[in-house]
CSV table of C-alpha atoms and ligand atoms in Angstrom, one decimal:
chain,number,residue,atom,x,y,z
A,1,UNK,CA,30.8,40.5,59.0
A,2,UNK,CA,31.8,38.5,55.9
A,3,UNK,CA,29.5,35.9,54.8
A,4,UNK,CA,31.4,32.8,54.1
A,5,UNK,CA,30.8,30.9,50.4
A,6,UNK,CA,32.4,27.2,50.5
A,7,UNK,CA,34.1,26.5,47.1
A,8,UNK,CA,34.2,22.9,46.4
A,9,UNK,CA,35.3,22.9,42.2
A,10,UNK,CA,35.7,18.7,42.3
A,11,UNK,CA,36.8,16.9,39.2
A,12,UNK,CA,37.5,17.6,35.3
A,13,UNK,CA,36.4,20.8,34.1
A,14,UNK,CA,35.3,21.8,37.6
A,15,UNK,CA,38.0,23.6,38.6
A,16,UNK,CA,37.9,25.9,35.1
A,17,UNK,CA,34.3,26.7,35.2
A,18,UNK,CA,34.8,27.7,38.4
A,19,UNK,CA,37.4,29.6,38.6
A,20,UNK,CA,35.4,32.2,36.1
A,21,UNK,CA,32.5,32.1,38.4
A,22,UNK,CA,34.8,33.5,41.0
A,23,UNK,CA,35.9,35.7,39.5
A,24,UNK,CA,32.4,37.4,38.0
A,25,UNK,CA,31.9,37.0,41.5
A,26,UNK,CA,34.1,38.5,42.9
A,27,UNK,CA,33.3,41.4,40.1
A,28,UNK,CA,30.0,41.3,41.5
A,29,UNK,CA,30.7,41.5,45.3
A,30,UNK,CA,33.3,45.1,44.4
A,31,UNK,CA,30.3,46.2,42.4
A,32,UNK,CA,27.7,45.6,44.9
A,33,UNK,CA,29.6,46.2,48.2
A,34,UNK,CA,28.9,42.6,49.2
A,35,UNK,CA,31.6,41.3,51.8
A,36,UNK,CA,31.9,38.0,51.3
A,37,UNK,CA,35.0,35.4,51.9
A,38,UNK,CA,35.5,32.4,49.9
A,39,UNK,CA,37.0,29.2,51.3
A,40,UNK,CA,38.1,26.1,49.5
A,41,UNK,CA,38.1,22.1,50.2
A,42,UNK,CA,38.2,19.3,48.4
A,43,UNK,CA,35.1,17.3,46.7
A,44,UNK,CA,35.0,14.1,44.8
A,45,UNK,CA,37.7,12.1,43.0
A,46,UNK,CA,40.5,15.2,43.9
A,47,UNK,CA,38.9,14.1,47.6
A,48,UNK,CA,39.4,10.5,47.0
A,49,UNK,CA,43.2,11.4,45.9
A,50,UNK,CA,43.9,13.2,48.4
A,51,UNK,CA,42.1,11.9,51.5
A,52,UNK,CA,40.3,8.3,50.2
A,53,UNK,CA,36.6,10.1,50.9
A,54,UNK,CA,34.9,11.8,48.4
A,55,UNK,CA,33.4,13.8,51.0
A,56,UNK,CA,36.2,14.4,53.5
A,57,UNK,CA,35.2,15.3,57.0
A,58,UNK,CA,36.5,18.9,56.9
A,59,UNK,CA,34.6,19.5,53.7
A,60,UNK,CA,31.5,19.1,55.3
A,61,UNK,CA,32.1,21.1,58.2
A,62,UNK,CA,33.3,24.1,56.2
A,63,UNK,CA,30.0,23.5,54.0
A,64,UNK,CA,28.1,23.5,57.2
A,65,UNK,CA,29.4,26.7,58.8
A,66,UNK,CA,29.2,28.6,55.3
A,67,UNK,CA,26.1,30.4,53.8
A,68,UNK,CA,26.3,28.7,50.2
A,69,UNK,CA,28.2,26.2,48.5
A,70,UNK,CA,29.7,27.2,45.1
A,71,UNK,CA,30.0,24.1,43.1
A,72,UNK,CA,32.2,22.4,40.2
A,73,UNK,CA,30.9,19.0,39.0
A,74,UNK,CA,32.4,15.5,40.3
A,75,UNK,CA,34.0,12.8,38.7
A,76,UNK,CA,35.6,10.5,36.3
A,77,UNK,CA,36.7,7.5,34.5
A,78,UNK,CA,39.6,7.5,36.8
A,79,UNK,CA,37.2,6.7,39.2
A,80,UNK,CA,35.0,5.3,37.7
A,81,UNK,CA,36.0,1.8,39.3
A,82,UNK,CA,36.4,2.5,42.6
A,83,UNK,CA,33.7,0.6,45.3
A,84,UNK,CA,30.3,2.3,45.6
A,85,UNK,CA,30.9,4.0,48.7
A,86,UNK,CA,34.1,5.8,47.4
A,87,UNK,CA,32.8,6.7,44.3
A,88,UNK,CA,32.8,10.9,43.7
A,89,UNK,CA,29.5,11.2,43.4
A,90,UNK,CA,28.6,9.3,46.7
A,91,UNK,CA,30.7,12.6,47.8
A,92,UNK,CA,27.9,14.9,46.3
A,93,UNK,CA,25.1,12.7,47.1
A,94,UNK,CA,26.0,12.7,51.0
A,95,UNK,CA,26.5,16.5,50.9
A,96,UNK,CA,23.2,16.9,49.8
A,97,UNK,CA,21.6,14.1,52.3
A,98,UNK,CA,23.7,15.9,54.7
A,99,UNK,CA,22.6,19.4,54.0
A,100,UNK,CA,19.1,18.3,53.8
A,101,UNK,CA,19.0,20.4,50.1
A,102,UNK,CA,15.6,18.7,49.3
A,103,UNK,CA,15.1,21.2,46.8
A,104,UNK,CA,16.6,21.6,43.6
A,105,UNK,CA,16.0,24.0,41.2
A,106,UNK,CA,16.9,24.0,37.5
A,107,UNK,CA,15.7,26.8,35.1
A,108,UNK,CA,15.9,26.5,31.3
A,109,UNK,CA,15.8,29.6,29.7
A,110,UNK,CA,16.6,29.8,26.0
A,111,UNK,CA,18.3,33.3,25.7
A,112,UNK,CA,17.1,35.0,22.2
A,113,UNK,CA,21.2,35.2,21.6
A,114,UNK,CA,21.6,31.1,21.2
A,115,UNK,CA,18.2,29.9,19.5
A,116,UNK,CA,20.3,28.8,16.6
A,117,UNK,CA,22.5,27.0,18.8
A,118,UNK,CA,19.6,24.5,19.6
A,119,UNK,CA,19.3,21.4,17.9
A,120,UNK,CA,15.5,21.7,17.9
A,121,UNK,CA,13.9,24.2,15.2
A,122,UNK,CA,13.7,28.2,16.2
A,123,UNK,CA,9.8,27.4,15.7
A,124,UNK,CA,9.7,24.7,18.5
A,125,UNK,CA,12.7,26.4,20.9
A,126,UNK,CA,11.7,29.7,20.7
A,127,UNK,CA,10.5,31.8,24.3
A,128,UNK,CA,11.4,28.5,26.0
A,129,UNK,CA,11.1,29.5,29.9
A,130,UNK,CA,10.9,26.6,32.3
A,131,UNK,CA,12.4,25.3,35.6
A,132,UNK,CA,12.7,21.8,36.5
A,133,UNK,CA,11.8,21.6,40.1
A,134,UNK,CA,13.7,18.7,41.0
A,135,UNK,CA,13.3,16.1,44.7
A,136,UNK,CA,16.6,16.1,45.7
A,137,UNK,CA,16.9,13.6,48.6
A,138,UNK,CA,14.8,11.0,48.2
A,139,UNK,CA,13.5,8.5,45.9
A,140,UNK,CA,15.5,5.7,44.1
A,141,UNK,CA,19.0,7.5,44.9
A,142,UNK,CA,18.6,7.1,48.8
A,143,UNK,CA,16.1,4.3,49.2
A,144,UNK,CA,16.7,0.9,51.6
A,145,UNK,CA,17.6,-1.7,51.0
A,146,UNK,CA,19.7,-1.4,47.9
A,147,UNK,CA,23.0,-3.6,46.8
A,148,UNK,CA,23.9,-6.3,45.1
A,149,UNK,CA,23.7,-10.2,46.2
A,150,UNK,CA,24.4,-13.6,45.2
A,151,UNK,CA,21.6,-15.8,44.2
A,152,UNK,CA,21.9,-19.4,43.1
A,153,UNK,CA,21.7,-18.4,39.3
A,154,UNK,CA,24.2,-15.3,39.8
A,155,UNK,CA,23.5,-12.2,41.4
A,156,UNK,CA,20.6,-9.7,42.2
A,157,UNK,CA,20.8,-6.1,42.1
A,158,UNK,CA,18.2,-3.9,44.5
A,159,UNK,CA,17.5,-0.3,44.6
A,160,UNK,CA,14.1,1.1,46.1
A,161,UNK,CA,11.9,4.0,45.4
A,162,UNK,CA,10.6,5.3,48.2
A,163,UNK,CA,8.6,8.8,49.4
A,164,UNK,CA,6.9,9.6,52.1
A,165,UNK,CA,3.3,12.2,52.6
A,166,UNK,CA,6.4,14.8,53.7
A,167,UNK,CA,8.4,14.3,51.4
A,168,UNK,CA,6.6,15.0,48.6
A,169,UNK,CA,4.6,18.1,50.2
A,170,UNK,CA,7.5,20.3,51.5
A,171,UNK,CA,8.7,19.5,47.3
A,172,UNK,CA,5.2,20.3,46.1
A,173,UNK,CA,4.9,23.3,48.1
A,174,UNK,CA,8.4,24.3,46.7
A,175,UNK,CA,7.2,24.0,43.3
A,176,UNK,CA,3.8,26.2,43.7
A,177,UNK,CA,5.6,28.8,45.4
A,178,UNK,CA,8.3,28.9,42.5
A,179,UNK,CA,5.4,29.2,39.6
A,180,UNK,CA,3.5,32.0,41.8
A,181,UNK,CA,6.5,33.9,40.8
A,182,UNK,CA,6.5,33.0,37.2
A,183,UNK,CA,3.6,31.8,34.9
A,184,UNK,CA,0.9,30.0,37.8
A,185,UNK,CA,1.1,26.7,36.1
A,186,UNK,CA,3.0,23.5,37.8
A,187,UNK,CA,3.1,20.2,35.8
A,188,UNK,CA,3.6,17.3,38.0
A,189,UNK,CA,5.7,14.2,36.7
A,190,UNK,CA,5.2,11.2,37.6
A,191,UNK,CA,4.6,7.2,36.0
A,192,UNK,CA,1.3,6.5,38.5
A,193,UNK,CA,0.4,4.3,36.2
A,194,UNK,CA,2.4,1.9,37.4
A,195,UNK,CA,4.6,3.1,40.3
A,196,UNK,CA,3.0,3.1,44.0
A,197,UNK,CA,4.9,5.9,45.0
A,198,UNK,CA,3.8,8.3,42.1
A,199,UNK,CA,0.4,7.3,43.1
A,200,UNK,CA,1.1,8.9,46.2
A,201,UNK,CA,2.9,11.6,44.6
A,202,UNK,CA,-0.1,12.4,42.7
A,203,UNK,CA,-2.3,12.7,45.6
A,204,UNK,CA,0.1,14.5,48.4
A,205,UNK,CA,0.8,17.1,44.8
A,206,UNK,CA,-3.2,17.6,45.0
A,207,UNK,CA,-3.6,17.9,48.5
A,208,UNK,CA,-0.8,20.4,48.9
A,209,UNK,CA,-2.5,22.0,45.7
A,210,UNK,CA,-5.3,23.0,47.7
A,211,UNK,CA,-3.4,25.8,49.6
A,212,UNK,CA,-2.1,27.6,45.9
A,213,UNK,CA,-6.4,28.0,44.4
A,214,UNK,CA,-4.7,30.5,41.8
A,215,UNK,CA,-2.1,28.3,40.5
A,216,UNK,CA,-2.4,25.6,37.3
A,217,UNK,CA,-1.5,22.1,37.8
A,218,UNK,CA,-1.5,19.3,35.4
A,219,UNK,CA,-0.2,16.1,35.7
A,220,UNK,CA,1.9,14.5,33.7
A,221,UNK,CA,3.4,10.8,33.0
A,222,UNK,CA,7.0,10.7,32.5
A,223,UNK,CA,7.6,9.5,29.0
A,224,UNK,CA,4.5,11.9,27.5
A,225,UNK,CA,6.7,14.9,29.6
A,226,UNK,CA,9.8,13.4,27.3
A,227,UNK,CA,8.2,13.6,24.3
A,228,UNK,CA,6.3,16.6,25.0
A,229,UNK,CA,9.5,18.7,26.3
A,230,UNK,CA,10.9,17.9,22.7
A,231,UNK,CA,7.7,19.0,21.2
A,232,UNK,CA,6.3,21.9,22.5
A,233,UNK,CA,8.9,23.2,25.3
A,234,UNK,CA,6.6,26.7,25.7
A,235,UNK,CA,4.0,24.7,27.2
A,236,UNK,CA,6.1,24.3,30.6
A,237,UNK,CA,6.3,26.9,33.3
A,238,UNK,CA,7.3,24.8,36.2
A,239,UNK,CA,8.3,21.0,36.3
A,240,UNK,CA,7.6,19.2,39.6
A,241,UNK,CA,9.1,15.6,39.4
A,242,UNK,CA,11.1,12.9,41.9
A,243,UNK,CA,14.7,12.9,42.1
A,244,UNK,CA,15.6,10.2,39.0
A,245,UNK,CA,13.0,11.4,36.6
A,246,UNK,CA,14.3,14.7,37.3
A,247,UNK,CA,17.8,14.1,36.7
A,248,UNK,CA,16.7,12.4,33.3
A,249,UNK,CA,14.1,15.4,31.9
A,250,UNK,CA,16.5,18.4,33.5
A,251,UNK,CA,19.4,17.4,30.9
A,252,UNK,CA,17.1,16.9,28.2
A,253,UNK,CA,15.3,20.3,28.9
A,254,UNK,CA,18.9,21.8,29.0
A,255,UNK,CA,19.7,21.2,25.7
A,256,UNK,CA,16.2,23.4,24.7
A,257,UNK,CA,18.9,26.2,25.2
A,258,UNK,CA,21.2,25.1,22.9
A,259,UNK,CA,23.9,23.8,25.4
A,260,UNK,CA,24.1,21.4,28.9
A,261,UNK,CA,26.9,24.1,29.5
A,262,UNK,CA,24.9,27.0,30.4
A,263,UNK,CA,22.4,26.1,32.9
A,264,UNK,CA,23.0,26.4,36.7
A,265,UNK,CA,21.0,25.1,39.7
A,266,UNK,CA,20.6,26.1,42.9
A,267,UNK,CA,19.7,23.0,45.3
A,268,UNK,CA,18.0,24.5,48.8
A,269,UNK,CA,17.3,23.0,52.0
A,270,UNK,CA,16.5,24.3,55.7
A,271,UNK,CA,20.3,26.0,56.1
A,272,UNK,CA,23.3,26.3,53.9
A,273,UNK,CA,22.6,26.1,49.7
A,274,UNK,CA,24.5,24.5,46.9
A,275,UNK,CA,24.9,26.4,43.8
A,276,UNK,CA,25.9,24.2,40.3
A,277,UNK,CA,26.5,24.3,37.0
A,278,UNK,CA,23.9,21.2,36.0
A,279,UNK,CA,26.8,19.9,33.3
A,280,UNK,CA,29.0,17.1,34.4
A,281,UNK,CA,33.1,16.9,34.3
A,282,UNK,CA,33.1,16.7,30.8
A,283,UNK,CA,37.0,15.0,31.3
A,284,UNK,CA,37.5,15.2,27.9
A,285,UNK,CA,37.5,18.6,27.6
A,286,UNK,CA,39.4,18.9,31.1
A,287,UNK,CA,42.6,21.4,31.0
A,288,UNK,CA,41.9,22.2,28.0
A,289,UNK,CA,40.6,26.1,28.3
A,290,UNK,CA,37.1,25.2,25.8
A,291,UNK,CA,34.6,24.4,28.3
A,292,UNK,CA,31.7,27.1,29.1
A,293,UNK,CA,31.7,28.9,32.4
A,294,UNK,CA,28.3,30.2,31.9
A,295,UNK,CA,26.3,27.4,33.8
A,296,UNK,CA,29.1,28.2,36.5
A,297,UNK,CA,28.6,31.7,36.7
A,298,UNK,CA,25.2,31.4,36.4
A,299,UNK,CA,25.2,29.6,39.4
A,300,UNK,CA,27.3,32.6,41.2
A,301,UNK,CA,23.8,35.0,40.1
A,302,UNK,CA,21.4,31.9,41.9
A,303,UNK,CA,23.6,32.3,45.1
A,304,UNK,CA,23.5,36.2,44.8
A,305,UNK,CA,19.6,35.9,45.1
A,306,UNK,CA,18.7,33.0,47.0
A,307,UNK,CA,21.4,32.5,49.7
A,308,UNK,CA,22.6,36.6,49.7
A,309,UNK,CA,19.2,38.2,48.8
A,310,UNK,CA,20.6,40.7,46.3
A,311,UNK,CA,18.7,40.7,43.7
A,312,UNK,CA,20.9,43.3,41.9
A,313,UNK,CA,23.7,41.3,41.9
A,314,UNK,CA,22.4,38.5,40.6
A,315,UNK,CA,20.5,39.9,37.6
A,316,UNK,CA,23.8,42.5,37.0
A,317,UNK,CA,25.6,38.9,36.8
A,318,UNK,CA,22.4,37.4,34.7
A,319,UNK,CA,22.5,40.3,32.3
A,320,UNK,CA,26.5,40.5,32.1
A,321,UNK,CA,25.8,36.9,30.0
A,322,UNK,CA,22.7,37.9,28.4
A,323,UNK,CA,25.4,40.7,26.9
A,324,UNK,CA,28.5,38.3,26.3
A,325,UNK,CA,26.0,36.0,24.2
A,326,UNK,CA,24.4,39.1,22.2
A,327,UNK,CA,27.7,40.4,21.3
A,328,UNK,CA,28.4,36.7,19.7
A,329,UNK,CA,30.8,35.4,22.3
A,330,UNK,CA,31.0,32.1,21.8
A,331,UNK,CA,32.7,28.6,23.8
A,332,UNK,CA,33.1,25.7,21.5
A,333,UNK,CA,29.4,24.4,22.3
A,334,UNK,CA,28.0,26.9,21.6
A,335,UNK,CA,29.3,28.0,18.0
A,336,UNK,CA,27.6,27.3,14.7
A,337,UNK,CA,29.9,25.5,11.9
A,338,UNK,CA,32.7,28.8,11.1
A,339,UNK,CA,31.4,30.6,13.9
A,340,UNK,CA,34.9,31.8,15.5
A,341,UNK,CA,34.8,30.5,19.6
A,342,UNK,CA,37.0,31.9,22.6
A,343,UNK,CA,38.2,29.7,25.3
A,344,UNK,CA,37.0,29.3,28.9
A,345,UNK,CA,39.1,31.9,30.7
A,346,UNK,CA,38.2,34.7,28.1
A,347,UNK,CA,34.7,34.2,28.4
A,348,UNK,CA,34.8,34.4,32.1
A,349,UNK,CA,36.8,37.5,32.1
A,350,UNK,CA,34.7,39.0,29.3
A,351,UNK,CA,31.4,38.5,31.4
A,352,UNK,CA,33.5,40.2,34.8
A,353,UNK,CA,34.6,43.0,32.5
A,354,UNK,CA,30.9,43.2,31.7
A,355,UNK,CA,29.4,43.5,35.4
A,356,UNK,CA,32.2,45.5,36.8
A,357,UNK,CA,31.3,48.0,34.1
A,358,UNK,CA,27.1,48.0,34.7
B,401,IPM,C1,23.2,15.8,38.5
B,401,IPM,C2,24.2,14.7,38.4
B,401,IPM,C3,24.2,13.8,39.6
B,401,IPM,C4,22.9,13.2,39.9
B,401,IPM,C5,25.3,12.8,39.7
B,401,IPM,C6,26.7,13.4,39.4
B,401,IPM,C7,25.3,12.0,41.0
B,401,IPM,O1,23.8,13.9,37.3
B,401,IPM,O2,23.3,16.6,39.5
B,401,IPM,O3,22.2,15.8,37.8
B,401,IPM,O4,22.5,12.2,39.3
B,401,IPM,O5,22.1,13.8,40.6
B,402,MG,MG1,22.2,14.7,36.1
């Protein structure tokens, strides 16, 4: 029987990015004899447009009866307006509260093709290899109460950080398990000098810690991680952080590689997985055929190994880009001053080309 993928390619350059990843896929699936069958719905501000919800009822129950979700970005100025609650990325938020995808995953690899596309010195960038193990569905994003109220003197905004023992252990466990695969070291980030629940953090990380005798774990407070991610990026195996300083150190760690547009993410939970480029909708670039597909497709090879367990596919997609980059293939963001680019479309057919062909 098929396995089912949901396709949700939201707002801006969405719908490009992932229309390349499709079709790698889909190079990927002939290639590998996977049967799979991919179904679309609507996400975000085209969700708002069409139905008023960024998260329209039938969305979710196609997400929920497929294996993995392959994802776009959401949003917009357009919407940018709009009432909390209708806002596209309440859409993604509630997918992912939904879903229960606690997990997120974010690996920054520099590939030896771009280091001269960083903006940090090949000295510094070089043999970066990290992954930003990112909590997904808790802390300040999902915490009660939060709003906004009238006061005497104007108004008051709330929002609350909150995490529980279990929360930060099924995480924590996430995270040791990832770097028993990679380099044995896990640096925990949190700010427990001043924040009660990254004193708990600390100590659920070090209990949990216990269990994993042959892995490495520091910890580290949030700003020093900044600076030191900027600084010396080799030191990092595997990031361990809450939700909001993991949205905020996962784009900075992105651009170690030389572009936001060529990191995926793969965001797990108990059932069905979301796959994502980490980039945003980038609207100005929208329609325009210049945006990279390679966080996209990227993404395809994370849902090829954790929600399909083929590992061949996934590194036949992983190497396909290694490849395109090699050869000099280059989107807009990625090109030096001169450096001749191609557009979106040609890159993703270029990388199909490439794995139909392995
Ligand atoms: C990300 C994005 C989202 C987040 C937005 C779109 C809600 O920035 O996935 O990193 O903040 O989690
Ligand atoms: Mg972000």
């Amino acid at each position: 029987m098929a396995t089912q993928i949901a396709v949700l390619k939201g707002d801006g350059i969405g719908p490009e990015v992932v229309g390349q990843a499709l079709l790698v896929f889909q190079a990927a699936a002939a290639r590998y004899s996977l049967e799979l069958i991919f179904r679309e719905a609507l996400l975000g501000g085209a969700a708002v447009d069409a139905t008023g919800d960024p998260l329209p009822e039938e969305t979710l129950a196609l997400c929920r009866q497929s294996r993995a979700i392959l994802l776009g970005a959401v949003g917009g100025p357009k919407w940018d307006r709009l009432p909390a609650a209708r806002r596209p990325e309440r859409g993604i938020l509630r997918l992912r509260a939904s879903l229960g995808l606690y997990a997120n995953l974010r690996p920054a690899r520099l590939s030896p093709a771009l280091v001269e596309a960083s903006t940090l010195k090949r000295e510094v960038v070089e043999g970066t290899d990290l992954v930003v193990i990112r909590e997904l569905t808790g802390g300040l994003y999902f915490g009660t109460p939060r709003g906004i109220e009238r006061v005497p003197d104007g108004e008051r905004a709330v929002d609350t950080l909150t995490y529980t023992t279990a929360e930060i252990a099924r995480i924590a466990r996430v995270a040791f398990e990832v770097a028993a695969a990679r380099r044995q070291k896990v640096t925990s980030v949190d700010k427990a000098n001043v924040l009660a629940s990254s004193e708990l953090w600390r100590r659920v990380v070090e209990e949990v810690h216990r269990d994993f005798p042959g892995i490495a774990l520091e910890h580290m407070y949030v700003d020093a991680c900044a600076m030191q991610l900027i600084r010396t990026p080799r030191a990092f195996d595997v990031i361990l952080t809450e939700n909001m300083f993991g949205d905020i150190l996962s784009d900075e760690a992105a651009m170690l590689t030389g572009s936001i547009g060529t990191l995926p993410s793969a965001s797990l939970g108990a059932g069905t997985a979301l796959y994502e480029p980490i980039h945003g909708t980038a609207p100005d670039l929208a329609g325009k055929d210049v945006a990279n597909p390679i966080g996209a497709i990227l993404s395809a090879a994370l849902c090829c190994r954790y929600s399909l367990g083929r590992e061949d596919a996934a590194a036949a997609i992983e190497q396909a880009v290694e490849r395109a980059l090699a050869s000099g293939l280059r989107t807009a963001d990625l090109a030096r001053p001169g450096e001749p680019t191609i557009g979106t479309a040609e890159m993703g057919r270029r990388i199909a080309e490439s794995v139909a062909a392995a």
